[in-house]
PDB file of C-alpha atoms in Angstrom:
ATOM      1  CA  MET A 256      12.885  -4.769   8.205  1.00 76.00           C
ATOM      2  CA  LYS A 257      10.727  -1.829   7.078  1.00 87.00           C
ATOM      3  CA  THR A 258      12.265   0.922   4.956  1.00 94.00           C
ATOM      4  CA  ILE A 259      11.396   4.606   5.342  1.00 95.00           C
ATOM      5  CA  LEU A 260      11.997   7.240   2.650  1.00 97.00           C
ATOM      6  CA  ILE A 261      12.846  10.661   4.112  1.00 97.00           C
ATOM      7  CA  VAL A 262      12.195  13.503   1.670  1.00 96.00           C
ATOM      8  CA  GLU A 263      13.797  16.543   3.278  1.00 94.00           C
ATOM      9  CA  ASP A 264      16.111  19.193   1.816  1.00 92.00           C
ATOM     10  CA  GLU A 265      17.486  20.387   5.183  1.00 92.00           C
ATOM     11  CA  GLU A 266      20.509  18.160   5.722  1.00 94.00           C
ATOM     12  CA  ALA A 267      20.592  18.555   9.515  1.00 94.00           C
ATOM     13  CA  ILE A 268      16.934  17.545   9.925  1.00 93.00           C
ATOM     14  CA  ALA A 269      17.251  14.602   7.541  1.00 94.00           C
ATOM     15  CA  ARG A 270      20.376  13.358   9.327  1.00 95.00           C
ATOM     16  CA  VAL A 271      18.752  13.500  12.780  1.00 95.00           C
ATOM     17  CA  LEU A 272      15.590  11.748  11.573  1.00 95.00           C
ATOM     18  CA  ALA A 273      17.634   9.031   9.867  1.00 96.00           C
ATOM     19  CA  ALA A 274      19.639   8.410  13.040  1.00 96.00           C
ATOM     20  CA  TYR A 275      16.539   8.023  15.215  1.00 96.00           C
ATOM     21  CA  LEU A 276      14.784   5.786  12.690  1.00 96.00           C
ATOM     22  CA  LYS A 277      17.796   3.508  12.338  1.00 96.00           C
ATOM     23  CA  LYS A 278      17.993   3.272  16.117  1.00 95.00           C
ATOM     24  CA  ALA A 279      14.322   2.217  16.110  1.00 95.00           C
ATOM     25  CA  GLY A 280      15.098  -0.616  13.694  1.00 95.00           C
ATOM     26  CA  PHE A 281      14.152   0.880  10.326  1.00 96.00           C
ATOM     27  CA  ARG A 282      16.143   1.039   7.119  1.00 95.00           C
ATOM     28  CA  VAL A 283      16.336   4.580   5.773  1.00 97.00           C
ATOM     29  CA  ASP A 284      16.736   6.156   2.339  1.00 97.00           C
ATOM     30  CA  ARG A 285      16.926   9.909   1.802  1.00 96.00           C
ATOM     31  CA  ALA A 286      15.997  12.321  -0.979  1.00 95.00           C
ATOM     32  CA  ALA A 287      16.588  16.076  -1.028  1.00 94.00           C
ATOM     33  CA  ASP A 288      14.176  17.141  -3.770  1.00 92.00           C
ATOM     34  CA  GLY A 289      10.986  16.032  -5.492  1.00 90.00           C
ATOM     35  CA  GLU A 290      12.521  14.499  -8.592  1.00 92.00           C
ATOM     36  CA  GLU A 291      14.960  12.391  -6.576  1.00 94.00           C
ATOM     37  CA  ALA A 292      12.134  11.392  -4.225  1.00 94.00           C
ATOM     38  CA  MET A 293       9.932  10.048  -7.024  1.00 94.00           C
ATOM     39  CA  GLN A 294      12.833   8.216  -8.661  1.00 94.00           C
ATOM     40  CA  GLN A 295      13.609   6.452  -5.391  1.00 94.00           C
ATOM     41  CA  PHE A 296       9.953   5.787  -4.582  1.00 93.00           C
ATOM     42  CA  GLU A 297       9.291   4.155  -7.956  1.00 90.00           C
ATOM     43  CA  ALA A 298      12.439   2.042  -7.719  1.00 89.00           C
ATOM     44  CA  GLY A 299      12.071   1.008  -4.081  1.00 88.00           C
ATOM     45  CA  ASP A 300       9.654  -0.805  -1.795  1.00 84.00           C
ATOM     46  CA  TYR A 301       8.906   1.614   1.028  1.00 89.00           C
ATOM     47  CA  SER A 302       6.793   1.095   4.118  1.00 86.00           C
ATOM     48  CA  LEU A 303       6.308   4.832   4.686  1.00 91.00           C
ATOM     49  CA  VAL A 304       7.385   8.232   3.327  1.00 94.00           C
ATOM     50  CA  LEU A 305       8.305  11.193   5.551  1.00 95.00           C
ATOM     51  CA  LEU A 306       7.608  14.100   3.225  1.00 94.00           C
ATOM     52  CA  ASP A 307       8.567  17.744   3.673  1.00 92.00           C
ATOM     53  CA  ILE A 308       6.234  20.179   1.912  1.00 89.00           C
ATOM     54  CA  THR A 309       8.728  22.910   0.977  1.00 86.00           C
ATOM     55  CA  LEU A 310      11.266  21.380  -1.410  1.00 89.00           C
ATOM     56  CA  PRO A 311      13.337  22.557  -4.378  1.00 88.00           C
ATOM     57  CA  GLY A 312      11.421  22.150  -7.627  1.00 85.00           C
ATOM     58  CA  MET A 313       8.476  19.814  -7.104  1.00 89.00           C
ATOM     59  CA  ASP A 314       6.860  20.477  -3.727  1.00 88.00           C
ATOM     60  CA  GLY A 315       5.447  17.998  -1.232  1.00 89.00           C
ATOM     61  CA  TRP A 316       1.846  18.467  -2.369  1.00 87.00           C
ATOM     62  CA  GLU A 317       2.734  17.367  -5.906  1.00 89.00           C
ATOM     63  CA  ILE A 318       4.765  14.415  -4.629  1.00 92.00           C
ATOM     64  CA  LEU A 319       1.836  13.335  -2.443  1.00 88.00           C
ATOM     65  CA  ARG A 320      -0.492  13.525  -5.456  1.00 84.00           C
ATOM     66  CA  LEU A 321       1.868  11.386  -7.557  1.00 88.00           C
ATOM     67  CA  ILE A 322       2.288   8.807  -4.793  1.00 85.00           C
ATOM     68  CA  ARG A 323      -1.459   8.569  -4.234  1.00 76.00           C
ATOM     69  CA  ALA A 324      -2.061   8.081  -7.959  1.00 74.00           C
ATOM     70  CA  LYS A 325      -0.288   4.745  -7.777  1.00 73.00           C
ATOM     71  CA  SER A 326       0.122   3.571  -4.186  1.00 73.00           C
ATOM     72  CA  ALA A 327      -1.378   3.442  -0.719  1.00 67.00           C
ATOM     73  CA  CYS A 328       2.062   3.727   0.881  1.00 78.00           C
ATOM     74  CA  PRO A 329       1.607   5.717   4.116  1.00 82.00           C
ATOM     75  CA  VAL A 330       2.809   9.335   3.989  1.00 87.00           C
ATOM     76  CA  ILE A 331       3.505  11.650   6.929  1.00 90.00           C
ATOM     77  CA  MET A 332       3.862  15.319   5.981  1.00 88.00           C
ATOM     78  CA  LEU A 333       6.568  17.419   7.650  1.00 88.00           C
ATOM     79  CA  THR A 334       6.331  21.187   7.477  1.00 81.00           C
ATOM     80  CA  ALA A 335       6.978  24.481   9.244  1.00 75.00           C
ATOM     81  CA  ARG A 336       3.447  25.545   8.322  1.00 65.00           C
ATOM     82  CA  ASP A 337       1.062  25.138  11.237  1.00 63.00           C
ATOM     83  CA  ARG A 338      -2.074  26.705   9.786  1.00 60.00           C
ATOM     84  CA  LEU A 339      -5.216  24.605  10.059  1.00 58.00           C
ATOM     85  CA  GLN A 340      -5.882  24.857   6.327  1.00 58.00           C
ATOM     86  CA  ASP A 341      -2.437  23.414   5.594  1.00 58.00           C
ATOM     87  CA  ARG A 342      -2.998  20.486   7.972  1.00 56.00           C
ATOM     88  CA  LEU A 343      -6.430  19.788   6.492  1.00 57.00           C
ATOM     89  CA  GLY A 344      -5.033  20.083   2.984  1.00 57.00           C
ATOM     90  CA  GLY A 345      -2.464  17.410   3.716  1.00 53.00           C
ATOM     91  CA  LEU A 346      -4.897  15.015   5.363  1.00 55.00           C
ATOM     92  CA  ASN A 347      -7.582  15.534   2.730  1.00 55.00           C
ATOM     93  CA  GLY A 348      -4.976  15.021   0.017  1.00 60.00           C
ATOM     94  CA  GLY A 349      -4.268  11.504   1.249  1.00 67.00           C
ATOM     95  CA  ALA A 350      -1.597  12.036   3.911  1.00 76.00           C
ATOM     96  CA  ASP A 351      -1.793   9.690   6.881  1.00 75.00           C
ATOM     97  CA  ASP A 352      -0.469  12.205   9.396  1.00 80.00           C
ATOM     98  CA  TYR A 353       0.883  15.764   9.552  1.00 82.00           C
ATOM     99  CA  MET A 354       3.655  17.078  11.814  1.00 86.00           C
ATOM    100  CA  THR A 355       4.857  20.645  12.175  1.00 84.00           C
ATOM    101  CA  LYS A 356       8.424  21.790  12.770  1.00 83.00           C
ATOM    102  CA  PRO A 357      10.112  21.956  15.160  1.00 85.00           C
ATOM    103  CA  PHE A 358       9.311  18.435  16.286  1.00 87.00           C
ATOM    104  CA  VAL A 359      10.772  15.929  18.726  1.00 91.00           C
ATOM    105  CA  PRO A 360      12.398  13.020  16.831  1.00 91.00           C
ATOM    106  CA  GLU A 361      11.032  10.482  19.319  1.00 93.00           C
ATOM    107  CA  GLU A 362       7.508  11.666  18.510  1.00 92.00           C
ATOM    108  CA  VAL A 363       8.156  11.261  14.780  1.00 93.00           C
ATOM    109  CA  VAL A 364       9.204   7.651  15.413  1.00 94.00           C
ATOM    110  CA  ALA A 365       6.099   7.074  17.542  1.00 91.00           C
ATOM    111  CA  ARG A 366       3.846   8.555  14.845  1.00 88.00           C
ATOM    112  CA  ILE A 367       5.452   6.327  12.212  1.00 91.00           C
ATOM    113  CA  GLN A 368       4.913   3.233  14.337  1.00 88.00           C
ATOM    114  CA  ALA A 369       1.278   4.221  14.921  1.00 80.00           C
ATOM    115  CA  VAL A 370       0.617   4.725  11.208  1.00 78.00           C
ATOM    116  CA  LEU A 371       2.249   1.402  10.330  1.00 79.00           C
ATOM    117  CA  ARG A 372      -0.038  -0.403  12.765  1.00 72.00           C
ATOM    118  CA  ARG A 373      -3.037   0.691  10.739  1.00 59.00           C
ATOM    119  CA  ARG A 374      -4.436  -1.548   8.002  1.00 47.00           C
ATOM    120  CA  PRO A 375      -2.348  -0.839   4.871  1.00 49.00           C
ATOM    121  CA  HIS A 376      -5.097  -0.267   2.337  1.00 52.00           C
ATOM    122  CA  TRP A 377      -7.526   2.454   1.430  1.00 53.00           C
ATOM    123  CA  THR A 378     -10.328   3.012  -1.042  1.00 53.00           C
ATOM    124  CA  ASP A 379     -10.918   5.701  -3.638  1.00 54.00           C
ATOM    125  CA  GLY A 380     -14.689   5.993  -3.826  1.00 54.00           C
ATOM    126  CA  GLU A 381     -16.498   2.685  -4.182  1.00 59.00           C
ATOM    127  CA  SER A 382     -14.676   1.104  -7.102  1.00 76.00           C
ATOM    128  CA  ARG A 383     -10.899   1.413  -6.579  1.00 82.00           C
ATOM    129  CA  ARG A 384      -9.078  -0.359  -3.781  1.00 85.00           C
ATOM    130  CA  TYR A 385      -5.395   0.006  -2.987  1.00 85.00           C
ATOM    131  CA  TYR A 386      -3.379  -2.597  -1.123  1.00 87.00           C
ATOM    132  CA  GLY A 387       0.140  -1.209  -1.009  1.00 83.00           C
ATOM    133  CA  ASN A 388       1.422  -1.228  -4.581  1.00 85.00           C
ATOM    134  CA  LEU A 389      -1.599  -3.248  -5.797  1.00 90.00           C
ATOM    135  CA  LEU A 390      -4.645  -1.458  -7.218  1.00 89.00           C
ATOM    136  CA  LEU A 391      -7.920  -3.245  -7.959  1.00 91.00           C
ATOM    137  CA  ASP A 392     -10.359  -1.232 -10.077  1.00 87.00           C
ATOM    138  CA  TYR A 393     -13.764  -2.880  -9.813  1.00 85.00           C
ATOM    139  CA  ALA A 394     -15.465  -0.469 -12.216  1.00 81.00           C
ATOM    140  CA  SER A 395     -13.157  -1.235 -15.136  1.00 85.00           C
ATOM    141  CA  ARG A 396     -12.272  -4.735 -13.864  1.00 87.00           C
ATOM    142  CA  THR A 397      -8.565  -4.054 -14.181  1.00 90.00           C
ATOM    143  CA  VAL A 398      -5.612  -4.750 -11.911  1.00 93.00           C
ATOM    144  CA  TYR A 399      -2.458  -2.643 -11.579  1.00 91.00           C
ATOM    145  CA  LEU A 400       0.778  -3.538  -9.844  1.00 89.00           C
ATOM    146  CA  ASN A 401       3.400  -0.820  -9.441  1.00 83.00           C
ATOM    147  CA  ALA A 402       1.183   1.310 -11.735  1.00 81.00           C
ATOM    148  CA  ALA A 403       1.455  -1.247 -14.580  1.00 87.00           C
ATOM    149  CA  GLU A 404      -1.636  -3.154 -15.704  1.00 90.00           C
ATOM    150  CA  VAL A 405      -1.581  -6.874 -14.901  1.00 93.00           C
ATOM    151  CA  SER A 406      -2.876  -9.208 -17.605  1.00 93.00           C
ATOM    152  CA  LEU A 407      -5.141 -11.904 -16.167  1.00 92.00           C
ATOM    153  CA  THR A 408      -7.512 -14.426 -17.656  1.00 91.00           C
ATOM    154  CA  PRO A 409     -11.191 -13.563 -17.089  1.00 86.00           C
ATOM    155  CA  ARG A 410     -11.567 -16.402 -14.575  1.00 89.00           C
ATOM    156  CA  ASP A 411      -8.423 -15.500 -12.635  1.00 93.00           C
ATOM    157  CA  LEU A 412      -9.531 -11.869 -12.556  1.00 92.00           C
ATOM    158  CA  ALA A 413     -12.981 -12.833 -11.287  1.00 90.00           C
ATOM    159  CA  LEU A 414     -11.436 -14.973  -8.561  1.00 94.00           C
ATOM    160  CA  LEU A 415      -9.078 -12.213  -7.431  1.00 95.00           C
ATOM    161  CA  LEU A 416     -11.830  -9.589  -7.285  1.00 91.00           C
ATOM    162  CA  PHE A 417     -14.139 -11.946  -5.409  1.00 91.00           C
ATOM    163  CA  LEU A 418     -11.523 -12.794  -2.771  1.00 93.00           C
ATOM    164  CA  ALA A 419     -10.566  -9.127  -2.363  1.00 91.00           C
ATOM    165  CA  GLU A 420     -14.177  -8.130  -1.712  1.00 87.00           C
ATOM    166  CA  SER A 421     -13.862  -9.885   1.656  1.00 86.00           C
ATOM    167  CA  PRO A 422     -10.309  -9.333   2.941  1.00 88.00           C
ATOM    168  CA  ASN A 423      -9.089 -11.903   5.485  1.00 90.00           C
ATOM    169  CA  ARG A 424     -12.154 -14.108   5.029  1.00 90.00           C
ATOM    170  CA  ILE A 425     -11.408 -17.763   4.329  1.00 92.00           C
ATOM    171  CA  PHE A 426     -13.206 -19.473   1.430  1.00 92.00           C
ATOM    172  CA  THR A 427     -13.257 -23.201   0.748  1.00 92.00           C
ATOM    173  CA  ARG A 428     -12.708 -24.540  -2.759  1.00 91.00           C
ATOM    174  CA  GLU A 429     -16.391 -25.435  -2.913  1.00 90.00           C
ATOM    175  CA  GLN A 430     -17.441 -21.880  -2.073  1.00 90.00           C
ATOM    176  CA  LEU A 431     -15.107 -20.432  -4.702  1.00 92.00           C
ATOM    177  CA  ILE A 432     -16.315 -22.865  -7.339  1.00 90.00           C
ATOM    178  CA  GLU A 433     -19.909 -21.898  -6.593  1.00 86.00           C
ATOM    179  CA  GLN A 434     -19.282 -18.133  -6.521  1.00 86.00           C
ATOM    180  CA  VAL A 435     -16.750 -17.787  -9.354  1.00 88.00           C
ATOM    181  CA  TRP A 436     -17.131 -20.800 -11.640  1.00 88.00           C
ATOM    182  CA  GLY A 437     -20.876 -21.164 -11.141  1.00 79.00           C
ATOM    183  CA  MET A 438     -23.259 -23.842  -9.910  1.00 69.00           C
ATOM    184  CA  ASP A 439     -23.266 -25.620 -13.287  1.00 68.00           C
ATOM    185  CA  TYR A 440     -19.488 -26.154 -13.305  1.00 76.00           C
ATOM    186  CA  ASP A 441     -18.766 -29.877 -13.494  1.00 74.00           C
ATOM    187  CA  GLY A 442     -14.954 -29.866 -13.596  1.00 80.00           C
ATOM    188  CA  SER A 443     -12.433 -30.596 -10.852  1.00 82.00           C
ATOM    189  CA  ASP A 444     -12.106 -28.294  -7.861  1.00 80.00           C
ATOM    190  CA  ARG A 445      -8.357 -28.381  -8.575  1.00 87.00           C
ATOM    191  CA  ALA A 446      -9.132 -25.578 -11.043  1.00 91.00           C
ATOM    192  CA  VAL A 447      -9.163 -23.280  -7.999  1.00 93.00           C
ATOM    193  CA  ASP A 448      -5.631 -24.333  -7.034  1.00 94.00           C
ATOM    194  CA  LEU A 449      -4.344 -23.699 -10.545  1.00 94.00           C
ATOM    195  CA  SER A 450      -6.016 -20.303 -10.691  1.00 95.00           C
ATOM    196  CA  ILE A 451      -4.518 -19.330  -7.316  1.00 96.00           C
ATOM    197  CA  LYS A 452      -1.097 -20.438  -8.539  1.00 96.00           C
ATOM    198  CA  ARG A 453      -1.375 -18.243 -11.639  1.00 96.00           C
ATOM    199  CA  LEU A 454      -2.516 -15.267  -9.547  1.00 96.00           C
ATOM    200  CA  ARG A 455       0.453 -15.608  -7.223  1.00 96.00           C
ATOM    201  CA  GLN A 456       2.790 -15.666 -10.197  1.00 95.00           C
ATOM    202  CA  SER A 457       1.157 -12.583 -11.695  1.00 96.00           C
ATOM    203  CA  LEU A 458       1.308 -10.747  -8.351  1.00 95.00           C
ATOM    204  CA  SER A 459       4.793 -11.907  -7.384  1.00 93.00           C
ATOM    205  CA  HIS A 460       5.944  -8.289  -6.948  1.00 90.00           C
ATOM    206  CA  TRP A 461       3.082  -7.365  -4.629  1.00 90.00           C
ATOM    207  CA  SER A 462       4.554  -5.972  -1.403  1.00 84.00           C
ATOM    208  CA  VAL A 463       4.467  -8.717   1.225  1.00 82.00           C
ATOM    209  CA  GLU A 464       3.820  -6.098   3.885  1.00 80.00           C
ATOM    210  CA  ALA A 465       0.565  -5.096   2.168  1.00 85.00           C
ATOM    211  CA  GLY A 466      -0.912  -8.550   1.722  1.00 90.00           C
ATOM    212  CA  GLU A 467      -0.903 -11.921  -0.030  1.00 93.00           C
ATOM    213  CA  ILE A 468      -3.163 -14.731  -1.180  1.00 96.00           C
ATOM    214  CA  ARG A 469      -2.812 -17.369   1.516  1.00 94.00           C
ATOM    215  CA  THR A 470      -3.488 -21.071   1.522  1.00 93.00           C
ATOM    216  CA  LEU A 471      -4.880 -22.433   4.779  1.00 91.00           C
ATOM    217  CA  ARG A 472      -4.165 -26.127   4.580  1.00 87.00           C
ATOM    218  CA  GLY A 473      -7.299 -28.230   4.822  1.00 85.00           C
ATOM    219  CA  THR A 474      -9.496 -25.120   4.887  1.00 88.00           C
ATOM    220  CA  GLY A 475      -9.234 -22.930   1.812  1.00 93.00           C
ATOM    221  CA  TYR A 476      -7.908 -19.617   0.552  1.00 95.00           C
ATOM    222  CA  GLN A 477      -7.764 -16.090   1.883  1.00 94.00           C
ATOM    223  CA  PHE A 478      -7.017 -12.623   0.476  1.00 95.00           C
ATOM    224  CA  TRP A 479      -4.945 -11.620   3.495  1.00 92.00           C
ATOM    225  CA  ILE A 480      -4.077  -8.029   4.383  1.00 87.00           C
ATOM    226  CA  GLY A 481      -2.066  -6.970   7.406  1.00 72.00           C
ATOM    227  CA  GLU A 482      -3.619  -5.259  10.385  1.00 57.00           C
TER     228      GLU A 482
END
């Protein structure tokens, strides 16, 4: 079951949204200000954030910036502001959608479902790729999970980055040996299995909704991401 974080300081609006989302089959958490929102976001595993712009203390723009610094979790902005520059600011800042108040709760649910059907990853330029709470930085050849750097052996890192360059493509052991270990490698192809096992252990807290490294029995391996 997917969990939605509602960040809204107007109790009546938050209560109505929560009721409709629960009816649609979602779990719901609520936060009434920016500090509480970030504490819950960092401690939880959310499928989407409904984010009001005008909040006590830290506003929605700052929360969006902090979320985007560490995660590709979808964000829908909620606001009474209907100016074009505000809508563009939200979308250009990394929001996935933007809704103005007053809104119909059924439409909010429909927008959430539409956003969640999209592929849950995005890129920052050419070198950084986000898959939920997993960040792969190709320029620095580093991996971050929940904003913490993941320590990998050079070979395991090379394998992960190679697989992630072609999401959902299946590679045989022989192809991975050739591309990652090199043509002159004369060891067992079981080295691939061991490397995959270590990667799965290192990425055990990667959100299952964002993706996983899959084994296709008798075929090979795949860096799978959801549609």
